Amino acid sequence: LPKPDLESWVFEPGLPASAPAPKSDAFTIVDEMRDGWLDGAADSLQTSEWTVHEWLHFLNGLPDDLSIEQMGVLDERFQLSLSSNDEIRHVWLLWSIRKQYDAGLSGLEDYLVRIGRRKLILPLYRALAESEAGKETARVIYEKARDGYHPLAVQSVDQILEDQKP
């Protein structure tokens, strides 16, 4: 085997030109499974070995016209409303808010009270704030969650809800 160019690897910025380029078809496979499922191939979703990133890719690639019935099928089969992974649950909650999928919203309050990461809570509050009913729900939940949030998160949610609290 040739000796690696240690000078480039250790002392130069970036990856050396000789670095191997990783290749993966994981997301292509997820796309094909998603498309098959959307076309009616109920058994096309073989997810037992999916990583969190594959799940996020699947969920983020669902079409805007996804129906409540399709959400119900996914939720029943994969228990997405009960996911213990906060990133997956976040995306599923966003879908549930947008589609008004009540079964998916059952854990929204618990999630927003328990989670404080801005990247996970702000999109949910923004989605809720798109309707007056959603904004009211957000205010009720926020009243319970606010004291547990970092001051930057509080400032951001206050702005979203137009609730400029001292």
CSV table of C-alpha atoms in Angstrom, one decimal:
chain,number,residue,atom,x,y,z
A,1,LEU,CA,0.0,0.0,0.0
A,2,PRO,CA,1.2,3.5,-0.7
A,3,LYS,CA,2.0,5.7,2.3
A,4,PRO,CA,-0.6,8.4,3.0
A,5,ASP,CA,0.4,11.9,2.4
A,6,LEU,CA,0.6,12.8,6.1
A,7,GLU,CA,1.6,16.4,5.4
A,8,SER,CA,-1.6,17.1,3.5
A,9,TRP,CA,-3.8,15.2,6.0
A,10,VAL,CA,-2.4,16.8,9.1
A,11,PHE,CA,-1.2,20.3,8.1
A,12,GLU,CA,-3.3,21.4,5.1
A,13,PRO,CA,-6.9,22.7,5.3
A,14,GLY,CA,-9.7,20.5,4.0
A,15,LEU,CA,-9.5,17.0,2.7
A,16,PRO,CA,-6.6,16.0,0.4
A,17,ALA,CA,-7.4,15.2,-3.2
A,18,SER,CA,-6.4,11.6,-2.4
A,19,ALA,CA,-9.2,11.2,0.2
A,20,PRO,CA,-11.7,8.6,-0.8
A,21,ALA,CA,-15.1,9.9,-1.8
A,22,PRO,CA,-17.9,8.2,0.2
A,23,LYS,CA,-20.8,6.9,-1.8
A,24,SER,CA,-24.2,5.9,-0.5
A,25,ASP,CA,-27.6,5.1,-2.1
A,26,ALA,CA,-29.4,5.2,1.2
A,27,PHE,CA,-31.5,8.2,0.4
A,28,THR,CA,-32.2,7.0,-3.1
A,29,ILE,CA,-33.6,3.8,-1.6
A,30,VAL,CA,-35.7,5.8,0.9
A,31,ASP,CA,-37.1,7.9,-2.0
A,32,GLU,CA,-38.0,4.8,-3.9
A,33,MET,CA,-39.7,3.3,-0.9
A,34,ARG,CA,-41.6,6.5,-0.3
A,35,ASP,CA,-42.7,6.8,-3.9
A,36,GLY,CA,-43.8,3.1,-3.9
A,37,TRP,CA,-45.8,3.6,-0.8
A,38,LEU,CA,-47.5,6.8,-2.1
A,39,ASP,CA,-48.3,4.9,-5.3
A,40,GLY,CA,-50.2,2.3,-3.2
A,41,ALA,CA,-47.5,-0.4,-2.6
A,42,ALA,CA,-48.3,-0.9,1.1
A,43,ASP,CA,-45.4,-3.2,1.7
A,44,SER,CA,-42.8,-1.0,0.1
A,45,LEU,CA,-41.7,0.5,3.4
A,46,GLN,CA,-39.1,-1.7,4.9
A,47,THR,CA,-37.8,0.5,7.7
A,48,SER,CA,-36.4,-1.8,10.3
A,49,GLU,CA,-32.8,-0.8,9.7
A,50,TRP,CA,-33.4,2.9,8.9
A,51,THR,CA,-31.3,5.5,10.7
A,52,VAL,CA,-32.8,8.7,12.1
A,53,HIS,CA,-31.5,10.5,9.0
A,54,GLU,CA,-33.3,8.1,6.7
A,55,TRP,CA,-36.5,8.7,8.7
A,56,LEU,CA,-36.0,12.5,8.5
A,57,HIS,CA,-35.4,12.2,4.8
A,58,PHE,CA,-38.6,10.2,4.3
A,59,LEU,CA,-40.7,12.5,6.4
A,60,ASN,CA,-39.3,15.7,4.9
A,61,GLY,CA,-39.9,14.3,1.4
A,62,LEU,CA,-43.6,13.6,1.9
A,63,PRO,CA,-45.8,15.5,-0.5
A,64,ASP,CA,-47.8,18.6,0.5
A,65,ASP,CA,-51.0,16.8,-0.5
A,66,LEU,CA,-50.5,14.0,2.0
A,67,SER,CA,-53.9,13.1,3.4
A,68,ILE,CA,-55.0,12.6,7.0
A,69,GLU,CA,-55.7,8.9,6.0
A,70,GLN,CA,-52.1,8.5,4.9
A,71,MET,CA,-50.8,10.1,8.0
A,72,GLY,CA,-53.0,7.7,10.0
A,73,VAL,CA,-51.5,4.7,8.2
A,74,LEU,CA,-48.0,5.9,8.8
A,75,ASP,CA,-48.7,6.7,12.5
A,76,GLU,CA,-50.4,3.4,13.1
A,77,ARG,CA,-47.6,1.3,11.5
A,78,PHE,CA,-44.6,3.3,12.8
A,79,GLN,CA,-46.0,5.0,16.0
A,80,LEU,CA,-44.5,8.4,14.8
A,81,SER,CA,-46.7,10.3,17.3
A,82,LEU,CA,-44.9,8.4,20.1
A,83,SER,CA,-41.4,8.5,18.7
A,84,SER,CA,-38.8,8.7,21.3
A,85,ASN,CA,-36.5,10.5,18.9
A,86,ASP,CA,-37.0,14.3,19.3
A,87,GLU,CA,-35.9,15.1,15.7
A,88,ILE,CA,-38.4,12.6,14.2
A,89,ARG,CA,-41.1,13.7,16.6
A,90,HIS,CA,-40.5,17.3,15.7
A,91,VAL,CA,-41.0,16.7,12.0
A,92,TRP,CA,-44.1,14.5,12.7
A,93,LEU,CA,-45.6,17.3,14.9
A,94,LEU,CA,-45.0,19.8,12.1
A,95,TRP,CA,-46.9,17.6,9.7
A,96,SER,CA,-49.6,17.1,12.3
A,97,ILE,CA,-50.0,20.9,12.8
A,98,ARG,CA,-50.1,21.6,9.1
A,99,LYS,CA,-52.6,18.8,8.4
A,100,GLN,CA,-54.6,19.2,11.6
A,101,TYR,CA,-54.0,15.6,12.4
A,102,ASP,CA,-55.4,15.4,15.8
A,103,ALA,CA,-53.9,12.0,16.7
A,104,GLY,CA,-50.4,13.4,16.0
A,105,LEU,CA,-51.1,16.5,18.1
A,106,SER,CA,-51.9,14.6,21.3
A,107,GLY,CA,-48.3,14.9,22.6
A,108,LEU,CA,-47.6,18.4,21.4
A,109,GLU,CA,-47.9,20.1,24.8
A,110,ASP,CA,-45.7,17.5,26.5
A,111,TYR,CA,-43.1,17.9,23.7
A,112,LEU,CA,-43.0,21.7,23.9
A,113,VAL,CA,-42.8,21.7,27.7
A,114,ARG,CA,-40.1,19.1,27.7
A,115,ILE,CA,-38.0,20.3,24.8
A,116,GLY,CA,-36.2,23.6,24.9
A,117,ARG,CA,-34.0,23.6,21.8
A,118,ARG,CA,-34.9,26.6,19.6
A,119,LYS,CA,-34.4,24.6,16.5
A,120,LEU,CA,-37.1,22.2,17.6
A,121,ILE,CA,-39.6,24.5,19.2
A,122,LEU,CA,-39.6,27.6,17.0
A,123,PRO,CA,-40.9,25.9,13.8
A,124,LEU,CA,-43.7,24.4,15.8
A,125,TYR,CA,-44.7,27.7,17.4
A,126,ARG,CA,-44.5,29.3,13.9
A,127,ALA,CA,-46.8,26.6,12.4
A,128,LEU,CA,-49.2,27.0,15.3
A,129,ALA,CA,-49.3,30.8,14.9
A,130,GLU,CA,-50.5,30.5,11.3
A,131,SER,CA,-54.1,30.2,12.5
A,132,GLU,CA,-55.9,32.0,15.4
A,133,ALA,CA,-56.9,28.6,16.9
A,134,GLY,CA,-53.4,27.4,16.6
A,135,LYS,CA,-52.0,30.6,18.1
A,136,GLU,CA,-54.4,30.2,21.1
A,137,THR,CA,-53.2,26.6,21.6
A,138,ALA,CA,-49.6,27.9,21.4
A,139,ARG,CA,-50.2,30.5,24.0
A,140,VAL,CA,-51.7,28.0,26.4
A,141,ILE,CA,-48.8,25.6,26.0
A,142,TYR,CA,-46.2,28.4,26.1
A,143,GLU,CA,-47.6,29.6,29.4
A,144,LYS,CA,-46.6,26.2,30.9
A,145,ALA,CA,-43.3,25.9,29.0
A,146,ARG,CA,-42.0,29.5,29.1
A,147,ASP,CA,-40.1,29.2,32.5
A,148,GLY,CA,-38.2,26.2,31.3
A,149,TYR,CA,-36.9,27.9,28.1
A,150,HIS,CA,-33.6,29.7,27.6
A,151,PRO,CA,-34.0,33.5,27.5
A,152,LEU,CA,-33.2,33.5,23.7
A,153,ALA,CA,-35.9,31.0,23.1
A,154,VAL,CA,-38.4,33.0,25.2
A,155,GLN,CA,-37.6,36.2,23.2
A,156,SER,CA,-38.1,34.3,19.9
A,157,VAL,CA,-41.4,32.7,21.0
A,158,ASP,CA,-42.6,36.0,22.4
A,159,GLN,CA,-42.0,37.5,19.0
A,160,ILE,CA,-43.8,34.7,17.2
A,161,LEU,CA,-46.8,34.9,19.4
A,162,GLU,CA,-46.7,38.8,19.5
A,163,ASP,CA,-46.6,38.5,23.3
A,164,GLN,CA,-43.9,40.9,24.3
A,165,LYS,CA,-43.6,40.0,28.0
A,166,PRO,CA,-41.3,41.9,30.2
